[in-house]
Coordinates of C-alpha atoms in Angstrom, one line a residue:
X12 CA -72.7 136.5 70.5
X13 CA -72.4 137.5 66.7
X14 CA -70.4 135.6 64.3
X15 CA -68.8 138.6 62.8
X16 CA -66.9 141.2 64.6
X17 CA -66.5 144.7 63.2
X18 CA -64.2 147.3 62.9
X19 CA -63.1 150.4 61.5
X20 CA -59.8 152.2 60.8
X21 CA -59.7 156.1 61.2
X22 CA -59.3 156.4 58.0
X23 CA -62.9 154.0 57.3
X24 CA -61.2 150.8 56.1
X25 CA -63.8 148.3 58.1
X26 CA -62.1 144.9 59.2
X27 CA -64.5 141.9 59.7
X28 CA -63.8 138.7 61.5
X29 CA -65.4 135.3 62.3
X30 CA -63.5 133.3 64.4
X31 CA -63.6 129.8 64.2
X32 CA -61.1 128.2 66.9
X33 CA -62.1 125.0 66.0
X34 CA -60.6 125.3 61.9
X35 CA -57.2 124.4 61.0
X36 CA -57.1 127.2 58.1
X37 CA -58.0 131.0 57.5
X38 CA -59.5 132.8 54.4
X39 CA -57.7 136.2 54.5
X40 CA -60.0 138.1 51.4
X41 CA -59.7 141.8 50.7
X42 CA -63.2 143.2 49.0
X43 CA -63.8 146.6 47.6
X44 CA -67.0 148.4 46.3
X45 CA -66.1 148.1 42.6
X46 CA -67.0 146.3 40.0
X47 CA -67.7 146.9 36.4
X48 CA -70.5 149.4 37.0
X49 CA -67.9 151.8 37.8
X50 CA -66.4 152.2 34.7
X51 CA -67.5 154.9 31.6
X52 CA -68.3 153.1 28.2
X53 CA -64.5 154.1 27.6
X54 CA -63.1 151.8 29.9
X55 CA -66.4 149.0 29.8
X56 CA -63.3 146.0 31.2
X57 CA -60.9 147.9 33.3
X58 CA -62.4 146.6 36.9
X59 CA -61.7 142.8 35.6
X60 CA -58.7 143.4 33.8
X61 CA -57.1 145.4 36.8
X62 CA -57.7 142.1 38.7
X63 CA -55.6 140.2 36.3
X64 CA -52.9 142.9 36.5
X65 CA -52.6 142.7 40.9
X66 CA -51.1 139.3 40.0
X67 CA -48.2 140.1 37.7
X68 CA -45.4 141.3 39.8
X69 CA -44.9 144.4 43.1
X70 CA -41.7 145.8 44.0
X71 CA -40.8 143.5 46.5
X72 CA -42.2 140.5 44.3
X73 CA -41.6 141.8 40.8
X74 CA -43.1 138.7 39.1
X75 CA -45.9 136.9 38.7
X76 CA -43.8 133.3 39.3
X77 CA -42.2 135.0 42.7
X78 CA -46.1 135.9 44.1
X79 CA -47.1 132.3 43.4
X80 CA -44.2 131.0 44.5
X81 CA -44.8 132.4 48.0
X82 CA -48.6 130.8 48.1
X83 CA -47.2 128.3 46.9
X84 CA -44.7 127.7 49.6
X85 CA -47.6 127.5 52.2
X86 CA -49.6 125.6 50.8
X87 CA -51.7 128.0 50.2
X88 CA -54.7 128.8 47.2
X89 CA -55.1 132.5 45.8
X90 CA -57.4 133.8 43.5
X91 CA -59.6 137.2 43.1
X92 CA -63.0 137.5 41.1
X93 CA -64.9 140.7 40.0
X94 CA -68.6 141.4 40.1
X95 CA -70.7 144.7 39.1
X96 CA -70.9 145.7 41.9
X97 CA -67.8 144.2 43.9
X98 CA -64.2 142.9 43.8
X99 CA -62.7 140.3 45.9
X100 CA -58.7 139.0 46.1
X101 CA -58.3 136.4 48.7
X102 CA -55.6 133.5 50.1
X103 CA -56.6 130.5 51.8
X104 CA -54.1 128.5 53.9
X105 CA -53.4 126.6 57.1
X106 CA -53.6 129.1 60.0
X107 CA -50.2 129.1 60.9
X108 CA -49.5 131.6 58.1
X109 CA -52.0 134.1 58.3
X110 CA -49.3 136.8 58.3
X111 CA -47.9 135.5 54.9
X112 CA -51.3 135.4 53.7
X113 CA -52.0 139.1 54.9
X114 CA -48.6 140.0 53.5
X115 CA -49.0 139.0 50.3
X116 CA -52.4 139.8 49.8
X117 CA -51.8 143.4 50.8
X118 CA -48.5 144.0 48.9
X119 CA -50.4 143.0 45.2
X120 CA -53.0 145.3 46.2
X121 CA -51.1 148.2 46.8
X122 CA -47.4 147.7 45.5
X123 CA -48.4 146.1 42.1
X124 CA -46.1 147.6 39.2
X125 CA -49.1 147.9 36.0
X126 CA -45.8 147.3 33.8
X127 CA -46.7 148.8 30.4
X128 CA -45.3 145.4 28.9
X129 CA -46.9 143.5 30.7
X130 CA -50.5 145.2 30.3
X131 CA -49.9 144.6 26.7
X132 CA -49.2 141.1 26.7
X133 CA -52.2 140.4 29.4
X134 CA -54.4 142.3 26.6
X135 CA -53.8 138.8 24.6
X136 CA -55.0 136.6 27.4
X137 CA -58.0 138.7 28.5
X138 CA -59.1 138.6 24.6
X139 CA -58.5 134.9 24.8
X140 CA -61.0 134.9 27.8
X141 CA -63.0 136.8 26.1
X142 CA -63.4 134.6 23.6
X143 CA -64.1 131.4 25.5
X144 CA -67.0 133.5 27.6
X145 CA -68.6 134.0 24.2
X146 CA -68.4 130.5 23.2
X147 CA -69.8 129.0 26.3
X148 CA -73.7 129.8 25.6
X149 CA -74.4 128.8 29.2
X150 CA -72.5 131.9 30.5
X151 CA -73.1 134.4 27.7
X152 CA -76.3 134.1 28.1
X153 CA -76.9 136.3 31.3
X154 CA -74.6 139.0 29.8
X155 CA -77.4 138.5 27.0
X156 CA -80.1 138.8 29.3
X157 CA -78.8 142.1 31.1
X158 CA -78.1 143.9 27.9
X159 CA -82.3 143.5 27.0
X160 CA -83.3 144.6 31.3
X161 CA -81.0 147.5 31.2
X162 CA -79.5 148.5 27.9
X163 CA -76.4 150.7 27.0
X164 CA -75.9 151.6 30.7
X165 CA -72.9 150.1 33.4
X166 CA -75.4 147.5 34.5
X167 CA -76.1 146.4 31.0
X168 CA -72.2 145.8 29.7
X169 CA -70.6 142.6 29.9
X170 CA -68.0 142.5 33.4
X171 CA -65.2 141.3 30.9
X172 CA -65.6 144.4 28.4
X173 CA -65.3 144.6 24.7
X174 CA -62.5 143.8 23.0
X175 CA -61.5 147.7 21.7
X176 CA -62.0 148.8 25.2
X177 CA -59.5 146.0 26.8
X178 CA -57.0 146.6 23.3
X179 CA -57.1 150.4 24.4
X180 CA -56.3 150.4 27.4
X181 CA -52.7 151.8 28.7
X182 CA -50.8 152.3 32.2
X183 CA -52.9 155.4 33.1
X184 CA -56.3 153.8 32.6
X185 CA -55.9 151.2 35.4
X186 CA -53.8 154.3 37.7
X187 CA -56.9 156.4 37.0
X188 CA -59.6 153.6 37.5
X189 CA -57.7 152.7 41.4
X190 CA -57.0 156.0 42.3
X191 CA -60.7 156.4 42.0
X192 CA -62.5 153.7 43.4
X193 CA -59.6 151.6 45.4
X194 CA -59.9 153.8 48.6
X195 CA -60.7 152.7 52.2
X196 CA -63.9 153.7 52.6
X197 CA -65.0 151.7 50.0
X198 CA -62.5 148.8 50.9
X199 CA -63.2 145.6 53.5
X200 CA -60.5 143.3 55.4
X201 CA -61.9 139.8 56.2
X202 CA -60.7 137.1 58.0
X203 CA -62.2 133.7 58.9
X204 CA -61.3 130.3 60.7
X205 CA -58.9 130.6 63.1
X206 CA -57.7 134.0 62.5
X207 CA -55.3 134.7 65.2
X208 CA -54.2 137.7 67.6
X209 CA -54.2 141.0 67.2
X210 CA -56.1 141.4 63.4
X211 CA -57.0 145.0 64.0
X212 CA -53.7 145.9 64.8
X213 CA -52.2 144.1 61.5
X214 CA -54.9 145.8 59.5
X215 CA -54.0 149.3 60.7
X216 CA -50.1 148.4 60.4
X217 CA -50.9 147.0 56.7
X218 CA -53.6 150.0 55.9
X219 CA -53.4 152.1 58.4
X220 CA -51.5 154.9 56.2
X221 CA -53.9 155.0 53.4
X222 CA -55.1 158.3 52.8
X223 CA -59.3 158.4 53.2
X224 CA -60.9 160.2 50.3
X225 CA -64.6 160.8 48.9
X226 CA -65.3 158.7 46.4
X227 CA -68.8 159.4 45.4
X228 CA -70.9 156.9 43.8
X229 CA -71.9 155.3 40.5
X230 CA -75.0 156.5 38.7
X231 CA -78.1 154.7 39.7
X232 CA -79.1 152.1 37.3
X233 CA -82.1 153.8 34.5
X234 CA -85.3 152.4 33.7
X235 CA -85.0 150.9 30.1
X236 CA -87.1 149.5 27.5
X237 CA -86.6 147.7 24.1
X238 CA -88.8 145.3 23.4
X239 CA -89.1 142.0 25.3
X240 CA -87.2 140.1 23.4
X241 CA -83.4 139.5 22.2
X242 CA -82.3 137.3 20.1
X243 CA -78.1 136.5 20.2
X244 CA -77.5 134.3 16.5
X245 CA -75.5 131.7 16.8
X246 CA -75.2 128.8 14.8
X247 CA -75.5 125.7 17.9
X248 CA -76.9 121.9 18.9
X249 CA -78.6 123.3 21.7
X250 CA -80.6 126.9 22.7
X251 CA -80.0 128.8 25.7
X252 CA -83.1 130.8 27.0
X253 CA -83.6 133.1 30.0
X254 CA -87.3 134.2 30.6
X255 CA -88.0 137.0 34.0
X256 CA -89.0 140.1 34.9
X257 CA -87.6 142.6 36.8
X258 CA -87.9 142.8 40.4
X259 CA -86.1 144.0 43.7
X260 CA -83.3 145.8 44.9
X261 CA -81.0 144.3 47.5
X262 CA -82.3 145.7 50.6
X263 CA -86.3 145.7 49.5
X264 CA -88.4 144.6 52.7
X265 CA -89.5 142.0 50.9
X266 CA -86.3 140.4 50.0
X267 CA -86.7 137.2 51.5
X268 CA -90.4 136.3 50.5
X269 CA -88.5 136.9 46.8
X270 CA -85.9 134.5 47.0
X271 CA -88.5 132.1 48.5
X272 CA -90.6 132.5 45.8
X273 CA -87.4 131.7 43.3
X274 CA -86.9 128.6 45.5
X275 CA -90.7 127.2 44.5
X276 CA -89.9 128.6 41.0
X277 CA -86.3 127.0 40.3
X278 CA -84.6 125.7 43.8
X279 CA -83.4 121.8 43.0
X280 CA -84.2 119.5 41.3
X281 CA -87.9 119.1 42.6
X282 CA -88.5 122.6 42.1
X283 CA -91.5 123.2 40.0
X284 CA -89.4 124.2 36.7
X285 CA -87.2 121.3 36.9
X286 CA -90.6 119.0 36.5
X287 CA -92.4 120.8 34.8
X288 CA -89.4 121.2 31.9
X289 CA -87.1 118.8 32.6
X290 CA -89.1 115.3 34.1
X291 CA -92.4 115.9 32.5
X292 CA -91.8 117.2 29.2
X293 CA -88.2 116.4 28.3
X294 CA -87.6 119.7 27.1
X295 CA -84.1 120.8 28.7
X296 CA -80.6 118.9 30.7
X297 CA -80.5 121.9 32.7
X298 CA -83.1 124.4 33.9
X299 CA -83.4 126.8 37.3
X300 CA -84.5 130.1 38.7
X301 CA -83.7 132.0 41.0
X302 CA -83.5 135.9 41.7
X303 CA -80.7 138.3 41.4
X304 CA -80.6 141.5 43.0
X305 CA -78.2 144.7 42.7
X306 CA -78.1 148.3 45.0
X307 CA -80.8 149.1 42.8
X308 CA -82.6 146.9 40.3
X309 CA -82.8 143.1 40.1
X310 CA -84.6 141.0 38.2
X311 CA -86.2 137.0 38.7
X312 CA -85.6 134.8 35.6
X313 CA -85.5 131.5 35.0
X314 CA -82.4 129.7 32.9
X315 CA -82.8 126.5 30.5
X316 CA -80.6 124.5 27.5
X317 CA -83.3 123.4 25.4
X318 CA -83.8 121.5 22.3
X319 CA -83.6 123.3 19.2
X320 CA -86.7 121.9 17.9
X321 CA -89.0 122.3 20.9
X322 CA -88.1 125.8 22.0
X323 CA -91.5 127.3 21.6
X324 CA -92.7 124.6 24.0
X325 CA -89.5 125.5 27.0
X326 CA -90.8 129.1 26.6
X327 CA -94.0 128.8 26.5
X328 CA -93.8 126.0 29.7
X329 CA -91.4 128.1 31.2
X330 CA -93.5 131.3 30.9
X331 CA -97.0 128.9 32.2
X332 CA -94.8 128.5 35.6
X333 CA -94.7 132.1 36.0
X334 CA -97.9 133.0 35.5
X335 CA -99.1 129.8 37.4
X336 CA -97.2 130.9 40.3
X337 CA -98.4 134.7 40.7
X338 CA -102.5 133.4 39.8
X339 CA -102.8 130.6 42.7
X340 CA -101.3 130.8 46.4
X341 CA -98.6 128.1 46.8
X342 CA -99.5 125.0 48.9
X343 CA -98.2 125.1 52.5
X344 CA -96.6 121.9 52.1
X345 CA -94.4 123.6 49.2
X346 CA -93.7 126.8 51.0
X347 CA -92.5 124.6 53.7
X348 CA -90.0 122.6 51.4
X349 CA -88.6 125.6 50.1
X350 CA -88.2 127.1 53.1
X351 CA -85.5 124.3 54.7
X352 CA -84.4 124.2 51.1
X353 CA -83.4 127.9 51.1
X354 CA -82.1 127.6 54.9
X355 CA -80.4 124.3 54.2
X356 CA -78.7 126.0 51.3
X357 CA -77.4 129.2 53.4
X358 CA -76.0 126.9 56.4
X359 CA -74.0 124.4 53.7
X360 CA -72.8 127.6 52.5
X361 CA -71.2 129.1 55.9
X362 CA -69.8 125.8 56.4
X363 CA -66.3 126.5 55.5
X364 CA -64.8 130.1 56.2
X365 CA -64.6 131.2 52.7
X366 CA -68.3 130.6 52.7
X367 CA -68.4 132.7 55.6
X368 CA -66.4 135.7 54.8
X369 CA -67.8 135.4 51.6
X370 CA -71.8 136.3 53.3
X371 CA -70.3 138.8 55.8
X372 CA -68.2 140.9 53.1
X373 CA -71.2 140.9 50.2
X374 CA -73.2 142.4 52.8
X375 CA -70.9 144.7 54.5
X376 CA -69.7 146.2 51.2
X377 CA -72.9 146.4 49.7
X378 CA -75.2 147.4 52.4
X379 CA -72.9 148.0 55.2
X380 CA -73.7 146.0 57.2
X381 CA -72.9 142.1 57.9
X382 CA -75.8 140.7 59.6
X383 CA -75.8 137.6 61.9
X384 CA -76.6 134.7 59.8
X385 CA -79.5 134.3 62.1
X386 CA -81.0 137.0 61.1
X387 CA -81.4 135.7 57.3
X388 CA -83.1 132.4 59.0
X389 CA -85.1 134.4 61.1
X390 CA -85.9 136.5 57.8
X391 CA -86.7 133.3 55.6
X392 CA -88.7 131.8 58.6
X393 CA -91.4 134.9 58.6
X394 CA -92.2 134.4 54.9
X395 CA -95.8 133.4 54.6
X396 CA -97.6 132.1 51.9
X397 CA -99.5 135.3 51.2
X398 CA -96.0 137.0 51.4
X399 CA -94.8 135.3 48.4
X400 CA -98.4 135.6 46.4
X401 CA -98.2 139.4 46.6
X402 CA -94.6 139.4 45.6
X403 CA -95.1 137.0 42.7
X404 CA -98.7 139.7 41.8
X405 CA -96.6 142.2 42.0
X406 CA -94.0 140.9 39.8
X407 CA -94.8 139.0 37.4
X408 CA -97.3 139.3 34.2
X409 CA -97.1 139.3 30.6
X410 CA -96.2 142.4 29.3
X411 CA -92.8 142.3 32.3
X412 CA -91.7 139.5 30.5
X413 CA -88.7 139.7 29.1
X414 CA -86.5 136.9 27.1
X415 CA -83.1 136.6 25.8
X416 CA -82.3 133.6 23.4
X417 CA -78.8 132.2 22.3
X418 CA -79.5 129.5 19.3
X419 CA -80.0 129.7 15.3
X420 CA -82.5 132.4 15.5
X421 CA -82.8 135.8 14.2
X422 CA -86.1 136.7 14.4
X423 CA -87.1 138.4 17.8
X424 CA -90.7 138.1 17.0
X425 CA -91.2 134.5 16.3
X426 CA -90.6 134.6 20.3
X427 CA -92.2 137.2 21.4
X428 CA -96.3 135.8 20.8
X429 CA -95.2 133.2 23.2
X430 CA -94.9 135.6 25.7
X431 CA -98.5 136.6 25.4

C-alpha cells in the first residue's frame, strides 16, 4: 500500500494524501511550481513578496488580524515559504478543523485583495528583511555562492530580490506574475495526518472552477563561468566560506550515490569535514556539506565560519577533503555509516505529517511524481562504494572548484591559488 494517494482534477490541479489515522492533527499545504526562477530581472522578488501579500486581507477576511484571528481560534499555526523553484502556504491544526484549515487556506490564495496601500507599506518590511538576510553572513552566503555557479540568470538572483525591484513594484506586477504561473496545472493540494472524508470532493468544490491554462516553462538554467572565485567585502569577526562544484540535476540516475557521497563529505558531526575542520584543526564552530539539486543544475559544496586569521588553512583543508574523497574509494565501514545516517535522517523527517507532505509535494511538483518513501531507501540501499567513487571522479577536481567568501577580503586571487 503507498503512503500517498493521488489525484487529479479535470482541470490538472493534483491532490495528494497520506493518511495517518493514528494522528491527532492535519497539515493542509497548498504548493505551486513557482519560485523565484520565474520572474524576469524586472521583477527579481515578486514570487516572495507575493507570499507576503496572500496574508494581508481577502474579501471575506479583509485583514490581515481577521485571517490570523481564525488560525488562531483553532489553535492552529500558518505560515508559507518560497523557494526557486517552488512555493508552499500551509495550516497545521488539530483534525477536527480540517475544513477551516482548507477554507482559509484557499480563500488567501485566491480571494486576496493586493491593496495598493498595503503593497506599499509591505515594501518597508520586505526591505527590512532584506536587510537582516544581508546581515546574517551564514545565510547570505549561499545567495553568494549561486551568483559565482550561475551568474546574472533566475537561478543566480537572490529569492528575496533587490531592493529597486521590490520598491518598483505596483498592483499589476503581482496580478501579472499569478495570472501567469498560479494555475492548476502547476498547483498541488496536500493533506496529511488524519485527513478526513471526502478530500477530493472538497478539493474540486474549493478548485474545481479554476480555469486550466498552459503555462509554459521557465528558461533552462545556462552554463556560466567567471572565475572561481567571489569575494563578498564585509568588514566581520568571523568568515563565511562555501567551497563545491557543480553537479546533478534532480532526477540524475545517480542521485542517490550523490547525496551519499555528501553524507561522507559533511553528514554530522562525525562526518569527515567536521573532523577534519572542526575537531582536528580548530578551524571553524560550524562546518557541513551536502548537495543541492535543481530541475536542471545542482551543485555539492561544503559550508564553514572560520577564523579570520586561519582562512587559507579552512580552504585549503576543506578543498584536501574533496580531492581526498574523489582519489581513494571510501571504506565500507564509512559507506555503511552514511548510509543509516542518510536513511535515519529521511525517516525522522516523515515522522510528523508536515514532514510528510513536505517529501510527497517537493516531488510531485517538481518531478511529478511522489514516490513511496521506500523507494528512496531502496534507492540509498543500492549505492555501492564504486557508485559513489565514480560520482565523486566525475565531479570533483581543481579547476570545478568554485568558492564564494564573506569576510574582510577584497582580493579574489589571494584565494584562488588555494584552489590549485
Amino acid at each position: 500500500m503507498s503512503t500517498f494517494d493521488r489525484h487529479v482534477l479535470a482541470n490538472g490541479l493534483r491532490v495528494l494524501t497520506a493518511d495517518l489515522p493514528y494522528a491527532q492533527s492535519v497539515t493542509v499545504m497548498v504548493m505551486l511550481a513557482a519560485g523565484s526562477r520565474y520572474e524576469t530581472a524586472e521583477t527579481n522578488g515578486i514570487a516572495h513578496f507575493s507570499e507576503h501579500m496572500f496574508f494581508k486581507g481577502t474579501e471575506r477576511r479583509p485583514t490581515a488580524r481577521q485571517i490570523a484571528g481564525e488560525i488562531d481560534a483553532i489553535g492552529g499555526e500558518f505560515n508559507a515559504f518560497t523557494g526557486k523553484e517552488y512555493t508552499g502556504y500551509y495550516v497545521k491544526c488539530a483534525a477536527e478543523h480540517r475544513d477551516v484549515a482548507l477554507d482559509v487556506l484557499v480563500d488567501m490564495l485566491r480571494h486576496s485583495r493586493f491593496e495598493s496601500e498595503e503593497i506599499e507599506r509591505e515594501k518597508g518590511v520586505i526591505v527590512e528583511e532584506m536587510n537582516m538576510y544581508f546581515d546574517t553572513p551564514r545565510d547570505y552566503i549561499g545567495g553568494v555562492y549561486e551568483q559565482l555557479l550561475y551568474g546574472d540568470q533566475p537561478l543566480g538572483w537572490d529569492i528575496i530580490g533587490r531592493k529597486d525591484t521590490v520598491r518598483g513594484a505596483s498592483r499589476e506586477t503581482f496580478l501579472d506574475y499569478l495570472d501567469r504561473w498560479y494555475r492548476p496545472g502547476r498547483m498541488v493540494l496536500g493533506l496529511a495526518g488524519r485527513i478526513g472524508d471526502d478530500v477530493v470532493g472538497h478539493a474540486q468544490a474549493l478548485f474545481g472552477d479554476l480555469a486550466p491554462a498552459e503555462t509554459g516553462e521557465p528558461a533552462p538554467a545556462r552554463p556560466y563561468a567567471d572565475g572561481r572565485v567571489k569575494v563578498f567585502t564585509k568588514q566581520s569577526d568571523q568568515a563565511h566560506v562555501v567551497l563545491g562544484v557543480h553537479s546533478y540535476p534532480l532526477e540524475h540516475p545517480d542521485r542517490y550515490a550523490l547525496q551519499l557521497l555528501a553524507t561522507v563529505l559533511g553528514g554530522g558531526m562525525s562526518s569527515r569535514l567536521f573532523t577534519e575542520v572542526r575537531e582536528r584543526r580548530g578551524l571553524a564552530y560550524y562546518v557541513f556539506g551536502l548537495n543541492h539539486s535543481y530541475t536542471d543544475a545542482g551543485s555539492l559544496y561544503a559550508q564553514a565560519g572560520v577564523d579570520i586569521a586561519r582562512i587559507d588553512d579552512a580552504v585549503s583543508t576543506i578543498a584536501a577533503e574533496l580531492r581526498k574523497i574523489a582519489a581513494a574509494p571510501v571504506p565500507p565501514e564509512e559507506l555503511e555509516k552514511a548510509r543509516s545516517f542518510a536513511k535515519g535522517r529521511f525517516v525522522l523527517q516523515l515522522e510528523s505529517p508536515q514532514g510528510l507532505i513536505m517529501f510527497g509535494l517537493r516531488r510531485e511538483v517538481l518531478e511529478r511524481r511522489a514516490p513511496d518513501p521506500e523507494e528512496v531507501l531502496a534507492g540509498l540501499g543500492a549505492v555501492t562504494g564504486e557508485d559513489v567513487s565514480r560520482v565523486a571522479r566525475d565531479l570533483i577536481a581543481d579547476d570545478r572548484f568554485r568558492l564564494a567568501v564573506i569576510g574582510p577580503f577584497d582580493d579574489p586571487e589571494r584565494f584562488d591559488t588555494l584552489l590549485g
